[in-house]
XYZ file of C-alpha atoms in Angstrom:
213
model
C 0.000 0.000 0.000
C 2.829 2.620 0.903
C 4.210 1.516 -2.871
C 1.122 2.623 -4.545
C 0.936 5.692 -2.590
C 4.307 6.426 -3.518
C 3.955 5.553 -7.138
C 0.405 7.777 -7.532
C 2.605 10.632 -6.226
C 5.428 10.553 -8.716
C 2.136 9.918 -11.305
C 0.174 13.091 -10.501
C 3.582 14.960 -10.448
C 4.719 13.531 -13.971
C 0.681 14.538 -15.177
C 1.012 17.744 -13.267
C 4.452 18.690 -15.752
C 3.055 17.344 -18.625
C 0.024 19.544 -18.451
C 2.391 22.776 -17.530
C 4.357 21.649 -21.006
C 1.898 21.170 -22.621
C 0.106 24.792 -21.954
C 3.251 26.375 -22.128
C 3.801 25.137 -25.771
C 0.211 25.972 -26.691
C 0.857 29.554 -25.347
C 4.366 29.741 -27.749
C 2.479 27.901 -30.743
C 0.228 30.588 -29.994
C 2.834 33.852 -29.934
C 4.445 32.264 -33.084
C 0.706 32.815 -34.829
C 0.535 36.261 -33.515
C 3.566 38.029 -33.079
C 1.989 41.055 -32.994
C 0.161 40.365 -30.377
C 3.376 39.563 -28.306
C 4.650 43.010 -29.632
C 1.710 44.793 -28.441
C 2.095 43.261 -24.987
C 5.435 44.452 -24.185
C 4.938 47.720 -25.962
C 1.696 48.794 -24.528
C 3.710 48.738 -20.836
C 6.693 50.785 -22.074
C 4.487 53.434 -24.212
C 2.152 53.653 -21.002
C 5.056 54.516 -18.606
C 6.858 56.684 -21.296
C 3.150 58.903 -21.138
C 2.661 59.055 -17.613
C 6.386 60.103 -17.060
C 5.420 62.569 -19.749
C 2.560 64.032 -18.801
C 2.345 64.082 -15.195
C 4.567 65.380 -12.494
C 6.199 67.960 -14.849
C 7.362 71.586 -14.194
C 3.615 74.069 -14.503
C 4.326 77.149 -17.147
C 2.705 79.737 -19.023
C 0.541 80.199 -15.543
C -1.949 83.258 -16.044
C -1.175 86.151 -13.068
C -2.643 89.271 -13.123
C -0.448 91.979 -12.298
C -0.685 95.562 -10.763
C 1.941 98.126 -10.033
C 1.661 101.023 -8.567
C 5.312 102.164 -7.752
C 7.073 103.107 -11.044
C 10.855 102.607 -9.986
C 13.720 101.075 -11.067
C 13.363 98.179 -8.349
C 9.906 97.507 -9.956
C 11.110 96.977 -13.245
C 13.791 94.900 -12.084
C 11.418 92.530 -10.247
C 9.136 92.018 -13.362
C 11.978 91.565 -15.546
C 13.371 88.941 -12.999
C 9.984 86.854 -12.824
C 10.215 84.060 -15.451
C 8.231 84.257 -18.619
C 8.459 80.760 -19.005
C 6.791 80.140 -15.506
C 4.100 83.271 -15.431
C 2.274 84.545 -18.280
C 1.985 88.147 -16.929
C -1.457 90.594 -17.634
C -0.791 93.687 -16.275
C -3.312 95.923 -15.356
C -3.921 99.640 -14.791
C -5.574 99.391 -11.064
C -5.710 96.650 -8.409
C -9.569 95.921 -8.403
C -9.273 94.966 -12.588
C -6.436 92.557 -11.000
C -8.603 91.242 -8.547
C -11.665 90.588 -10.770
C -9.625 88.711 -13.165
C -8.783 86.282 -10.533
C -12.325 86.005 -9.589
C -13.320 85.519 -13.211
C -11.074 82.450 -13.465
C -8.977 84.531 -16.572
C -5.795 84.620 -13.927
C -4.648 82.063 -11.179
C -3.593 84.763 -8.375
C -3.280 88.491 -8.719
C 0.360 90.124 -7.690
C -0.086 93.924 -6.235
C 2.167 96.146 -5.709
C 1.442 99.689 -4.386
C 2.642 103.543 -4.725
C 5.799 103.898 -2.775
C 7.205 100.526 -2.848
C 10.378 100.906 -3.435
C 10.964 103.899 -0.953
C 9.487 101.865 1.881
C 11.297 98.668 1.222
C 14.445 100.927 1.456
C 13.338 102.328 4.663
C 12.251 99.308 6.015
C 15.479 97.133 5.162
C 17.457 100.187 7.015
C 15.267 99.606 10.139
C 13.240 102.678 9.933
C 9.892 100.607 9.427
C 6.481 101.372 10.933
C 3.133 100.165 10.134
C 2.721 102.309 6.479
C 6.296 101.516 5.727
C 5.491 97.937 6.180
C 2.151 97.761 4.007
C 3.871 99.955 1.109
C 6.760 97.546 1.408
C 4.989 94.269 0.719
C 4.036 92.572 -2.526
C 0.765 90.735 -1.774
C 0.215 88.249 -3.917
C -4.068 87.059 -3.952
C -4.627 83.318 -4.837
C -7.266 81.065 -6.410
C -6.855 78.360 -4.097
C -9.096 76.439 -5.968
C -5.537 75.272 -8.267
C -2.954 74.795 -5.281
C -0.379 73.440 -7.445
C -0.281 76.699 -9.624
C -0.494 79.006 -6.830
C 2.894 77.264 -5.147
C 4.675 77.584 -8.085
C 3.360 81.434 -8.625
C 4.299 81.635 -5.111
C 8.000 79.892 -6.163
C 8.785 81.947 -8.491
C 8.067 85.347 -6.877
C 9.725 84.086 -4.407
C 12.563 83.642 -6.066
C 12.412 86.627 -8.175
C 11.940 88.951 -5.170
C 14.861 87.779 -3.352
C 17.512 88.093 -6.218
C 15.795 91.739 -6.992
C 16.613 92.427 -3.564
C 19.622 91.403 -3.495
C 20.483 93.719 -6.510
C 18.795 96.483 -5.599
C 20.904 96.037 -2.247
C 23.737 96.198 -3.987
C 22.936 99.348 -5.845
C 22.283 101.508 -2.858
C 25.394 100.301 -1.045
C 23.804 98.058 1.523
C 24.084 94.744 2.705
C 21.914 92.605 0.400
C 22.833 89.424 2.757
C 19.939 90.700 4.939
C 17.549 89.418 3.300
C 18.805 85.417 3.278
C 16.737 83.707 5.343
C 17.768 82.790 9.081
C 16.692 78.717 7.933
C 19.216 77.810 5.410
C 18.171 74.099 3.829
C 21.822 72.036 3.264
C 22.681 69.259 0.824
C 20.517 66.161 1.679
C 21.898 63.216 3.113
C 19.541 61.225 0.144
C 17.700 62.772 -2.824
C 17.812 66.170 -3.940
C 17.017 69.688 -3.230
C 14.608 70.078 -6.404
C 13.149 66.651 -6.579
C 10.152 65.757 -9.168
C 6.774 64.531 -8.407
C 7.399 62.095 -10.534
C 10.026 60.564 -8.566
C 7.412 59.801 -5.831
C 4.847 58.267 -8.570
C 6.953 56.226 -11.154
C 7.236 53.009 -8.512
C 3.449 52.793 -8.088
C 2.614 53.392 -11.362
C 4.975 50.108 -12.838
C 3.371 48.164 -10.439
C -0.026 48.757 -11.740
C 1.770 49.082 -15.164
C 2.413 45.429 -14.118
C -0.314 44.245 -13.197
């Protein structure tokens, strides 16, 4: 009886291979009909990660602001020069309500004011001399559409950016220290990754496994 046992064992194995042979050379008598069926099925993965890497993730540009200013200087026009094209489609306009209502009209994605006496207060206030009008003639306010976050943080980004190296060079032109206006929080060299990392970075291994699947 133990024999028998033993010998239906190695039996069901042996039918157990035979039938994974035999599938597997249907399957390949199969491909060898269709090859372009085969092509399609390792294509189809490799164009559908070659989109998504494509189309999502990316850098945002041509992002409609709407743009008032009121302080005709030489800082000004250094600050609007310095903003990126690329990154913000600039419409100026004449007054600060028509700025406003083309945010609220969904034409622009935030609205970027600047008032009369700008540059004169953001002097005064870098030298110390600041009180509460110096302070609001010295700020750029910039007015969102939250309803698009991911526009309005790289509006925010870029002005950002463009403010502090206008700044700096106006700083520099009036003989002060432009240092002062680094930020106290410096952010170092990662240990791992990068300073300017994509969102696609963070998507790619989730989207070959259901690539995959």
């Amino acid at each position: 009886i133990e024999f028998d046992h033993h010998q239906h064992q190695k039996v069901k194995k042996s039918n157990s291979f035979r039938k994974i042979g035999t599938i597997v050379q249907k399957n390949l008598q199969s491909l060898r009909r269709s090859p372009g069926y085969l092509l399609f099925q390792f294509l189809l993965p490799m164009v559908e990660a070659a989109l998504f890497c494509l189309c999502l993730g990316r850098d945002l540009h041509s992002i409609p602001v709407a743009i008032y200013i009121g302080d005709q200087s030489n800082l000004t026009t250094w600050f609007t020069n310095e903003i990126d094209s690329q990154i913000i489609q600039a419409n100026n306009f004449r007054t600060n309500n028509e700025a406003l209502e083309s945010v609220r009209s969904g034409v622009s994605s935030s609205a970027l004011l600047i008032y009369p006496g700008f540059a004169q207060s953001l002097l005064e206030r870098f030298s110390g001399n600041s009180g509460a009008v110096t302070s609001i003639n010295s700020t750029i306010y910039l007015v969102p559409d939250m309803s698009n976050q991911l526009m309005v943080n790289a509006v925010h980004k870029e002005v950002m950016r463009a403010f502090s190296a206008t700044a700096r060079h106006y700083l520099t032109s009036v003989g002060a220290n432009p240092n002062i206006v680094d930020s106290p929080v410096q952010l170092e060299i990662p240990v791992y990754g990068r300073l300017d990392p994509q969102f696609t970075e963070f998507m790619v291994p989730g989207a070959l496994l259901s690539l995959s699947f």
